PDB file of C-alpha atoms and ligand atoms in Angstrom:
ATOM      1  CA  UNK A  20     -22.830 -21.925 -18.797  1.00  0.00           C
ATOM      2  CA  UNK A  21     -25.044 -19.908 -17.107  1.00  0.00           C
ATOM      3  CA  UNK A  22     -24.600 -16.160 -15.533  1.00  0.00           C
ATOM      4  CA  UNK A  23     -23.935 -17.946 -11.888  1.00  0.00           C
ATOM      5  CA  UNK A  24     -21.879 -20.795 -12.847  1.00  0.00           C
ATOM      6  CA  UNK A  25     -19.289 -19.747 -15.388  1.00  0.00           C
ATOM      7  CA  UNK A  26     -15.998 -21.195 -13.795  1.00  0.00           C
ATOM      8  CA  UNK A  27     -12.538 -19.158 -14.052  1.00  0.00           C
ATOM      9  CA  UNK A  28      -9.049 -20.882 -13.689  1.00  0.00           C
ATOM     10  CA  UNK A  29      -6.542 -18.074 -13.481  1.00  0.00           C
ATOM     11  CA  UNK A  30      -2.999 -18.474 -14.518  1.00  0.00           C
ATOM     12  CA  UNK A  31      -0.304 -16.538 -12.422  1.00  0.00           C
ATOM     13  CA  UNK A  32       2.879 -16.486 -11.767  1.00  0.00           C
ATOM     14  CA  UNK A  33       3.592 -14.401  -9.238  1.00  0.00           C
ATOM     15  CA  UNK A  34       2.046 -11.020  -6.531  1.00  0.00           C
ATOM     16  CA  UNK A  35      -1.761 -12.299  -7.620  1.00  0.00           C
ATOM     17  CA  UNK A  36      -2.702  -9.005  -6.914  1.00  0.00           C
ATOM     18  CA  UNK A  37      -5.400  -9.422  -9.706  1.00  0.00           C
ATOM     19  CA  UNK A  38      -6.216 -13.374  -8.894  1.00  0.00           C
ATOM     20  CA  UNK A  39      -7.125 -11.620  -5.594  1.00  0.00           C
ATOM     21  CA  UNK A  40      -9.512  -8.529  -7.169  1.00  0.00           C
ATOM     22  CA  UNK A  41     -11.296 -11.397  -9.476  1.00  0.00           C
ATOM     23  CA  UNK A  42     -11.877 -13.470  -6.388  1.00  0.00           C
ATOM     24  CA  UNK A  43     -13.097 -10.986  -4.370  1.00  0.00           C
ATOM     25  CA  UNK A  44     -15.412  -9.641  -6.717  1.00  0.00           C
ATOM     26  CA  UNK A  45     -16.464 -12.614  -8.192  1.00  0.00           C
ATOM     27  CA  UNK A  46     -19.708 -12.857  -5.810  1.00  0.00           C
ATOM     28  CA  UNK A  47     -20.958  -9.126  -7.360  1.00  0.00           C
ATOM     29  CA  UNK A  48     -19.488 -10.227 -10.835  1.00  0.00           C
ATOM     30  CA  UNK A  49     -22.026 -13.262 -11.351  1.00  0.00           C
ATOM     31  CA  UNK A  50     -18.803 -15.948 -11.619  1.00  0.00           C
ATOM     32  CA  UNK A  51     -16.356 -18.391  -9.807  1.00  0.00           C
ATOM     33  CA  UNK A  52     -13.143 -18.667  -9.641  1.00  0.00           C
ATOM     34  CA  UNK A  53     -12.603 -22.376  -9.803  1.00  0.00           C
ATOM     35  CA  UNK A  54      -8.391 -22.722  -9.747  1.00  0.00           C
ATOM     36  CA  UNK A  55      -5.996 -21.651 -10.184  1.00  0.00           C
ATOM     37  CA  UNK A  56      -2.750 -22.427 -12.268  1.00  0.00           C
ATOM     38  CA  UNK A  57       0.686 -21.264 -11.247  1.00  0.00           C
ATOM     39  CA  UNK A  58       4.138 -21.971 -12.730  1.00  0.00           C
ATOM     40  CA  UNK A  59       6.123 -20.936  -9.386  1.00  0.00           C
ATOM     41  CA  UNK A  60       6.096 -22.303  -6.147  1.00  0.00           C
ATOM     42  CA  UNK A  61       7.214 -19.473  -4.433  1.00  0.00           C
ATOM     43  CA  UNK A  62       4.262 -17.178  -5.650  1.00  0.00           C
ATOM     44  CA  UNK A  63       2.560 -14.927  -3.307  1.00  0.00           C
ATOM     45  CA  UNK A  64      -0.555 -15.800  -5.145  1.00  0.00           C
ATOM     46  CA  UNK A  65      -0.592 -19.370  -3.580  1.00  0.00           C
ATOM     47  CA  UNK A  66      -0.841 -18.252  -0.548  1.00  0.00           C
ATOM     48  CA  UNK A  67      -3.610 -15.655  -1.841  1.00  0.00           C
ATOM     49  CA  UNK A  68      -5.805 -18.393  -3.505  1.00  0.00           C
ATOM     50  CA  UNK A  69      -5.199 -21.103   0.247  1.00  0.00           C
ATOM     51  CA  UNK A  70      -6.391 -18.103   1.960  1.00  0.00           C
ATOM     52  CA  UNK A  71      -9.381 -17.484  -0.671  1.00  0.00           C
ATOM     53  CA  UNK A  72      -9.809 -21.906  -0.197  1.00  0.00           C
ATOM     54  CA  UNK A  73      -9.503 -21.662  -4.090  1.00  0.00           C
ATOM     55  CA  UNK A  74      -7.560 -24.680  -5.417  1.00  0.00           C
ATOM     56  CA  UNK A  75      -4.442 -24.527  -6.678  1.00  0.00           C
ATOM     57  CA  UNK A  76      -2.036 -26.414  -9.276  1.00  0.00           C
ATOM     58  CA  UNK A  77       1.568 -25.898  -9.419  1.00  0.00           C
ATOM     59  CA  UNK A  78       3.348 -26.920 -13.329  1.00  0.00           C
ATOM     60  CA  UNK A  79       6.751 -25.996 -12.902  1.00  0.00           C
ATOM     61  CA  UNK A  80       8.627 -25.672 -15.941  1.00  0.00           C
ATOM     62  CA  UNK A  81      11.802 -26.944 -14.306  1.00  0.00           C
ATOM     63  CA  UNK A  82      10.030 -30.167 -14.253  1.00  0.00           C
ATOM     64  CA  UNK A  83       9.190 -30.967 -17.966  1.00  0.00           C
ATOM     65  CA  UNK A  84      12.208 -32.161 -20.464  1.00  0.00           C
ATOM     66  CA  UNK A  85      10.653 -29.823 -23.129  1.00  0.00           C
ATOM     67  CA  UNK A  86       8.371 -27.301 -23.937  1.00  0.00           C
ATOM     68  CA  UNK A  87       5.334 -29.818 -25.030  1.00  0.00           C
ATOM     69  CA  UNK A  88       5.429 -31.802 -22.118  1.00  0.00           C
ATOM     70  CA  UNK A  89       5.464 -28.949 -20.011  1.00  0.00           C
ATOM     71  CA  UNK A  90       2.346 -27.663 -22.254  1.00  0.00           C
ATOM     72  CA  UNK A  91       0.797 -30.948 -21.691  1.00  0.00           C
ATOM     73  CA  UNK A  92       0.868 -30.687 -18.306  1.00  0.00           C
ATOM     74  CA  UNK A  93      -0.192 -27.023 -17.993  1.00  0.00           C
ATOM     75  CA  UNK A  94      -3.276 -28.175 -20.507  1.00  0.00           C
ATOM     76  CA  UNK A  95      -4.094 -30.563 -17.999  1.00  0.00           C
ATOM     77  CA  UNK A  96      -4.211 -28.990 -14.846  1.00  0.00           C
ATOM     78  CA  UNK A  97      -6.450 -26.346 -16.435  1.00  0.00           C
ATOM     79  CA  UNK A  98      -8.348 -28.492 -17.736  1.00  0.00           C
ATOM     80  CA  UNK A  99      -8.922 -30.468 -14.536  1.00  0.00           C
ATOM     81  CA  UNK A 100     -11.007 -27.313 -13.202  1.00  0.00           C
ATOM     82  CA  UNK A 101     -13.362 -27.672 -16.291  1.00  0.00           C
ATOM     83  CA  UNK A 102     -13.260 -23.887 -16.688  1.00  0.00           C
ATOM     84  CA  UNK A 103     -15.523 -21.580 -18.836  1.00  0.00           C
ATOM     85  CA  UNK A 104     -13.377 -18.708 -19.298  1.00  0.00           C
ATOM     86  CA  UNK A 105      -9.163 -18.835 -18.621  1.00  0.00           C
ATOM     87  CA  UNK A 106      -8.113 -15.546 -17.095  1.00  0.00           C
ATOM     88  CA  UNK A 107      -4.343 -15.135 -17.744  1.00  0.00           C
ATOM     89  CA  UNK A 108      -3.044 -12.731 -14.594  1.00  0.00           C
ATOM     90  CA  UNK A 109       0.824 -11.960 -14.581  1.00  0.00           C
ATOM     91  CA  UNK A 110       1.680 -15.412 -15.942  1.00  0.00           C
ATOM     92  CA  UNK A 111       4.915 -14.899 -17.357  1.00  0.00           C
ATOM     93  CA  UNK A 112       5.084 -17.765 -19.508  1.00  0.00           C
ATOM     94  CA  UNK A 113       4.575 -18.359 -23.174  1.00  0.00           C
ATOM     95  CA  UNK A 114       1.489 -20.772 -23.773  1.00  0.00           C
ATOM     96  CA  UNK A 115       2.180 -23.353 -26.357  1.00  0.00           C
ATOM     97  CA  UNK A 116       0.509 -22.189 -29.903  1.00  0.00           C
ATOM     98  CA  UNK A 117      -1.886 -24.763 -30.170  1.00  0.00           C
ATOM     99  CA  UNK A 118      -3.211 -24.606 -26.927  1.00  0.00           C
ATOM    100  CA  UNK A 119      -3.827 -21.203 -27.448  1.00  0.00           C
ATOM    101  CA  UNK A 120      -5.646 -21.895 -31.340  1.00  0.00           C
ATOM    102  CA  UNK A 121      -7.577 -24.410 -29.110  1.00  0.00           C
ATOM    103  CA  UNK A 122      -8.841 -21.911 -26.173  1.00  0.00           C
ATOM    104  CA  UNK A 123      -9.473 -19.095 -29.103  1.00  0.00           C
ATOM    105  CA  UNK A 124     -12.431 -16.950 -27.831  1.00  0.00           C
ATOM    106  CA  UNK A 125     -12.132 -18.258 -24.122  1.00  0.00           C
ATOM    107  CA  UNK A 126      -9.148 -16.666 -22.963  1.00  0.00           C
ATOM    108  CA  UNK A 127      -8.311 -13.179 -21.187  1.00  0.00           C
ATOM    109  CA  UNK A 128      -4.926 -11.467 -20.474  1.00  0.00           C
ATOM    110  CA  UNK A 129      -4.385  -7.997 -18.756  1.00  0.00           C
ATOM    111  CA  UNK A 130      -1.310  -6.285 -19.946  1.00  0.00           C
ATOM    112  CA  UNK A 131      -0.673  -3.013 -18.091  1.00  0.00           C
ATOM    113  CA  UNK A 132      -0.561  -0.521 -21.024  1.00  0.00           C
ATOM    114  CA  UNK A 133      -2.598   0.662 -23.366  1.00  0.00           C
ATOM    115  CA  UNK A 134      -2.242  -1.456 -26.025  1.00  0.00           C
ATOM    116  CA  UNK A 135      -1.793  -1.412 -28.644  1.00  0.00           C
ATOM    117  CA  UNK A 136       1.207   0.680 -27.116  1.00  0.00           C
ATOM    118  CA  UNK A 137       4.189  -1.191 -25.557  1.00  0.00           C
ATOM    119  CA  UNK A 138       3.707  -5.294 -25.648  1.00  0.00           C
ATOM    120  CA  UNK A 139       6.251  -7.152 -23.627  1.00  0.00           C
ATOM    121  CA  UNK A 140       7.838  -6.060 -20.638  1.00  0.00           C
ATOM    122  CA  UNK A 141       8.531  -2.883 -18.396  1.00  0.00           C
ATOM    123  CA  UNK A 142       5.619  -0.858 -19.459  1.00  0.00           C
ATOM    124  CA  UNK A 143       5.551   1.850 -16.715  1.00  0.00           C
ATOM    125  CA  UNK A 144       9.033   2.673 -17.319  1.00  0.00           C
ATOM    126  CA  UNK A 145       8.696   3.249 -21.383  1.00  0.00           C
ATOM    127  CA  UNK A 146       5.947   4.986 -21.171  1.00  0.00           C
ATOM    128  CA  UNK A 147       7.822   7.607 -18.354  1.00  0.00           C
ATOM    129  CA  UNK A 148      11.038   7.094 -20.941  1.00  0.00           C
ATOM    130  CA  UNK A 149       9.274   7.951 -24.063  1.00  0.00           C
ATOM    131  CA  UNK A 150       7.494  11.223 -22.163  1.00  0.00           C
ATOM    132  CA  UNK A 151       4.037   9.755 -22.657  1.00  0.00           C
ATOM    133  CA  UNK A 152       0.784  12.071 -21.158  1.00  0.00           C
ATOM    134  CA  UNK A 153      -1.461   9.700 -20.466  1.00  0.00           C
ATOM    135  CA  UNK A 154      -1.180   5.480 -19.750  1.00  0.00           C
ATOM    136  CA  UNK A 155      -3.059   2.610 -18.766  1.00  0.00           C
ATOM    137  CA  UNK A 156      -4.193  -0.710 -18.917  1.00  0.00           C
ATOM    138  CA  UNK A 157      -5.788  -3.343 -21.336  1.00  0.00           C
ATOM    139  CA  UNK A 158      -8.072  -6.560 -21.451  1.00  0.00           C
ATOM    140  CA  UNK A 159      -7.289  -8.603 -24.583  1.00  0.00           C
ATOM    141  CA  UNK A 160      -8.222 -12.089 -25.994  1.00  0.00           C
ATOM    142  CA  UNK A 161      -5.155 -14.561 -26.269  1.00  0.00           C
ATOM    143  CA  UNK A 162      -3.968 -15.308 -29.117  1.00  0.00           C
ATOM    144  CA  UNK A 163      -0.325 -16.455 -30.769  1.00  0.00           C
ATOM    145  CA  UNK A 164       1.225 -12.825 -30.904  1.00  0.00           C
ATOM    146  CA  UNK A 165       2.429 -11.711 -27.292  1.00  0.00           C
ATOM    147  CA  UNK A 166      -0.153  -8.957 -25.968  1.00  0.00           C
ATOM    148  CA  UNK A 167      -1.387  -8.633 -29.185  1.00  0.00           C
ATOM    149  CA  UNK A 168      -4.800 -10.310 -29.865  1.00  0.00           C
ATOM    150  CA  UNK A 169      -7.904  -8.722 -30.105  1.00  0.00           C
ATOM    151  CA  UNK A 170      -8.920  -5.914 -27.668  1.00  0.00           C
ATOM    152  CA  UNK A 171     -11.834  -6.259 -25.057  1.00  0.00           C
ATOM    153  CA  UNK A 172     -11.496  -2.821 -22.371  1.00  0.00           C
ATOM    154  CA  UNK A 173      -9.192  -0.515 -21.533  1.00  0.00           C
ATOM    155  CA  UNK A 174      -8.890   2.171 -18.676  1.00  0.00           C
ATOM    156  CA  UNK A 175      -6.470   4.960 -18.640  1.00  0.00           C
ATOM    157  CA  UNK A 176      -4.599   7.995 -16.060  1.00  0.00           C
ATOM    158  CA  UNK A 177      -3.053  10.585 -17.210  1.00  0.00           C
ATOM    159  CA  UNK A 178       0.543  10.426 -16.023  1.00  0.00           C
ATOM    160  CA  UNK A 179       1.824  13.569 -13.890  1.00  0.00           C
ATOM    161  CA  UNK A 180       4.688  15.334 -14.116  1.00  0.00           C
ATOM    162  CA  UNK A 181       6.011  13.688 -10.620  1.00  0.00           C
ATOM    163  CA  UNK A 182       4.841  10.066 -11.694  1.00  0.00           C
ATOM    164  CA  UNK A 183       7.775   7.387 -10.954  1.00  0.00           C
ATOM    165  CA  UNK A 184       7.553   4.026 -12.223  1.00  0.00           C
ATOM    166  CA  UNK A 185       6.252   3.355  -8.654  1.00  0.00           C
ATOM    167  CA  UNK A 186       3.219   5.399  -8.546  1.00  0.00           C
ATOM    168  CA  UNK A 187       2.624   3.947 -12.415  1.00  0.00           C
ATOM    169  CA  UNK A 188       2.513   0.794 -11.140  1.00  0.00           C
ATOM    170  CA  UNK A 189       0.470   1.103  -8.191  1.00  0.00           C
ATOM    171  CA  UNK A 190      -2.234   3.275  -9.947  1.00  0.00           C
ATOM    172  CA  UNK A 191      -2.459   0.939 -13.128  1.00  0.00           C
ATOM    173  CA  UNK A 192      -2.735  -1.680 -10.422  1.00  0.00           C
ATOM    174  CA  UNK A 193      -5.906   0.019  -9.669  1.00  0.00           C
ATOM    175  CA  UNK A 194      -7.291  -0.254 -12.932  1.00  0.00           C
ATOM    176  CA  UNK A 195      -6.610  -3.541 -13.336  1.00  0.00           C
ATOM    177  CA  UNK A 196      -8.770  -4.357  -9.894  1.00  0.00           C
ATOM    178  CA  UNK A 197     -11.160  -2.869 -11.370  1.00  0.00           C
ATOM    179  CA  UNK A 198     -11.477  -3.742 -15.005  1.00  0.00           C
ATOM    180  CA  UNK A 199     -10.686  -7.178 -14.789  1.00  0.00           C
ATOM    181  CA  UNK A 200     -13.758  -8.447 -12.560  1.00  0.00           C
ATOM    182  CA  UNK A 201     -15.704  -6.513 -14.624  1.00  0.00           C
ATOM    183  CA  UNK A 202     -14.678  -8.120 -18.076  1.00  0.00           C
ATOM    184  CA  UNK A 203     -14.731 -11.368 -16.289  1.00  0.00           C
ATOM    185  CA  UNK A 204     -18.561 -10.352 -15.455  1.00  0.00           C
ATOM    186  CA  UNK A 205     -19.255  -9.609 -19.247  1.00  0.00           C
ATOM    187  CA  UNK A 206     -18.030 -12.958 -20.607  1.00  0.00           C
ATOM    188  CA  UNK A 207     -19.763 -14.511 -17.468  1.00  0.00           C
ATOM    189  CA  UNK A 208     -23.135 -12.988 -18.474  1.00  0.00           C
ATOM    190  CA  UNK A 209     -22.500 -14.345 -22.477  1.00  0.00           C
ATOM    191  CA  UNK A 210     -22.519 -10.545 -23.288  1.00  0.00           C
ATOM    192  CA  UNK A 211     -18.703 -10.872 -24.716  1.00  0.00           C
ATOM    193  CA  UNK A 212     -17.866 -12.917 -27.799  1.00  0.00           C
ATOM    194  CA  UNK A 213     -14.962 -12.715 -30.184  1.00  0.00           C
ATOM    195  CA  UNK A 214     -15.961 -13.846 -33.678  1.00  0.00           C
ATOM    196  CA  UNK A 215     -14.231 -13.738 -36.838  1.00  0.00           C
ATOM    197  CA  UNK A 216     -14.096 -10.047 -36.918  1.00  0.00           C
ATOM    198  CA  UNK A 217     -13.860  -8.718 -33.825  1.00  0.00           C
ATOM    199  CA  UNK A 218     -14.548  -8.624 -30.079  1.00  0.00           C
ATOM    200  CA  UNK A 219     -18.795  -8.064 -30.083  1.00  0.00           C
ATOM    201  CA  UNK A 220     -20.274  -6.449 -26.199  1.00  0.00           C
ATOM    202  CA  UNK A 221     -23.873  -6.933 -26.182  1.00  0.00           C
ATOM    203  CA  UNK A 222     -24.029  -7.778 -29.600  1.00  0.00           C
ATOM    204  CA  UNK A 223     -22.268  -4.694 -30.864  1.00  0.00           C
ATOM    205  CA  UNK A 224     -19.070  -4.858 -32.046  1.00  0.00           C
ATOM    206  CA  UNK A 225     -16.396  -2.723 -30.589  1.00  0.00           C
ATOM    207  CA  UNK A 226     -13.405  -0.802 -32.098  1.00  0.00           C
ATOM    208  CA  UNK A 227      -9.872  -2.520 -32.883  1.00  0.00           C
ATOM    209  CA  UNK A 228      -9.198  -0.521 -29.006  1.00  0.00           C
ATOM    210  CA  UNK A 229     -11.835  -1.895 -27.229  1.00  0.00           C
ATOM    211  CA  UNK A 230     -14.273  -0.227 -25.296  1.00  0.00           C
ATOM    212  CA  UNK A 231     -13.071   2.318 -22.770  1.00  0.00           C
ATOM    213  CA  UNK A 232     -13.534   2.092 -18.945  1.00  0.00           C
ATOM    214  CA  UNK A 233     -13.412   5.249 -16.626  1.00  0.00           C
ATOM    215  CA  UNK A 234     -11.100   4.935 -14.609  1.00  0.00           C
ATOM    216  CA  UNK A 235     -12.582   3.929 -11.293  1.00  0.00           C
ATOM    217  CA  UNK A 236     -12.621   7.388  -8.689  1.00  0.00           C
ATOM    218  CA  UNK A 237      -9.710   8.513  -7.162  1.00  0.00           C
ATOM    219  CA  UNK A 238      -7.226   7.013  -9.452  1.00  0.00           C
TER     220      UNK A 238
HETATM  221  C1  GRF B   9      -0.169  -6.967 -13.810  1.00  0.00           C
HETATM  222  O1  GRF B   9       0.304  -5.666 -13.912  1.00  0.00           O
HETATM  223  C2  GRF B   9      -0.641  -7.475 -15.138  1.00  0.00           C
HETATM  224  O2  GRF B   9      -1.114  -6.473 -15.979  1.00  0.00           O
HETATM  225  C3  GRF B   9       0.597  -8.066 -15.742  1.00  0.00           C
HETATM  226  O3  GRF B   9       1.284  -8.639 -14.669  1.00  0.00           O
HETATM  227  C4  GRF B   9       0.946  -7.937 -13.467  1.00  0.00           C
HETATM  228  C5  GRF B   9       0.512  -8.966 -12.468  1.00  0.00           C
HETATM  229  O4  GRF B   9       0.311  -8.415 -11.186  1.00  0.00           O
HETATM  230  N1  GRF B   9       0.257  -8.979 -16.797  1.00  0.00           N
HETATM  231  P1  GRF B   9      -0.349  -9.274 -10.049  1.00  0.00           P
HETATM  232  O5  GRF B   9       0.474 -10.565  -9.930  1.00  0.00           O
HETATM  233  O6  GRF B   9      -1.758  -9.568 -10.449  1.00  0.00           O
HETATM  234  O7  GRF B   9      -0.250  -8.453  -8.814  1.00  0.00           O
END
């Protein structure tokens, strides 16, 4: 793989508000974004990636009589892009374990909070809930726990005393456009690895919290 022709297949399920930042940026970035992978029909990230004249594969789940066939399947349209790097992007499905074990090290996911805070779902409203000053969003390699493998970036706001789960949401959004093209770039440039002890960024190898990202202006 060189800089210019590391190939991205990004998984969504959904908006593609991000599939669209890493295809747009993907010229400046140094990668391409080869496929992409999608679980629903009806996602608004279809019609992104036609529009982009990126390729797309739909694996519904509603399809498959179980869980490893619908793996199989998902493993295979992936596969058919021959990526480099997988970039998950608001795919709401749970990847079969040894799929993941097999794409260990070549696999992103964006998960808008700052993890190691609030995994799962509904982020923007915990974090109003539980009275929290500041929030954001994090890049992490997949592994088998659910938001939980080992951190790459993160990018944080401070949240304002009129936030709403609304203006969370569209502000995180705007880290994520941001940090996830950039990331992309990193592992497209070979200056990202994850080894046996950690995630290393130009050889160096960064805290359990990743490296942090200012927050792009204005957000
Ligand atoms: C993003 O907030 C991402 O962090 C989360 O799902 C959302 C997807 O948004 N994993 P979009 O489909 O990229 O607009």
């Amino acid at each position: 793989m060189s800089a210019n022709s590391c190939n991205v297949v990004v998984l969504i399920s959904g908006n593609g508000s991000n599939l669209q930042a890493l295809i747009d940026q993907s010229g400046n970035r140094g990668y391409r974004v080869a496929g992409v992978v999608c679980n629903n029909p009806a996602a608004f990230g279809l019609q992104r990636a036609a529009k982009a004249g990126v390729p797309a594969a739909i694996v519904e789940h509603r399809d498959f009589p179980n869980r490893e066939t619908f793996d199989g399947a998902l493993g295979e349209a992936i596969g058919a892009f021959a990526p480099d790097l997988i970039a998950l992007a608001g795919f709401m499905r749970i990847l079969g374990s040894a799929f993941v074990r097999e794409q260990a090290g070549r696999m992103l996911n964006i998960h808008p909070s700052l993890l190691p805070k609030y995994t799962g779902m509904h982020t923007h409203q915990r974090v109003l809930e539980a009275g929290e000053r500041e929030h954001g969003v994090s890049i992490h390699f997949v592994n088998e726990e659910l938001d939980g493998g080992p951190i790459i970036a993160r990018s944080r706001i401070a949240v304002r005393d009129d936030d709403d789960e609304a203006s969370l949401i569209e502000r995180a959004h705007r880290l994520e456009h941001d940090l996830y093209p950039k990331v992309t770039g990193w592992f497209a440039a070979g200056r990202l690895r994850l080894r046996d002890d950690g995630v290393y960024l130009d050889g160096n190898r960064l805290p359990v919290t990743g490296i942090e990202e200012p927050a792009p202006p204005g957000v």
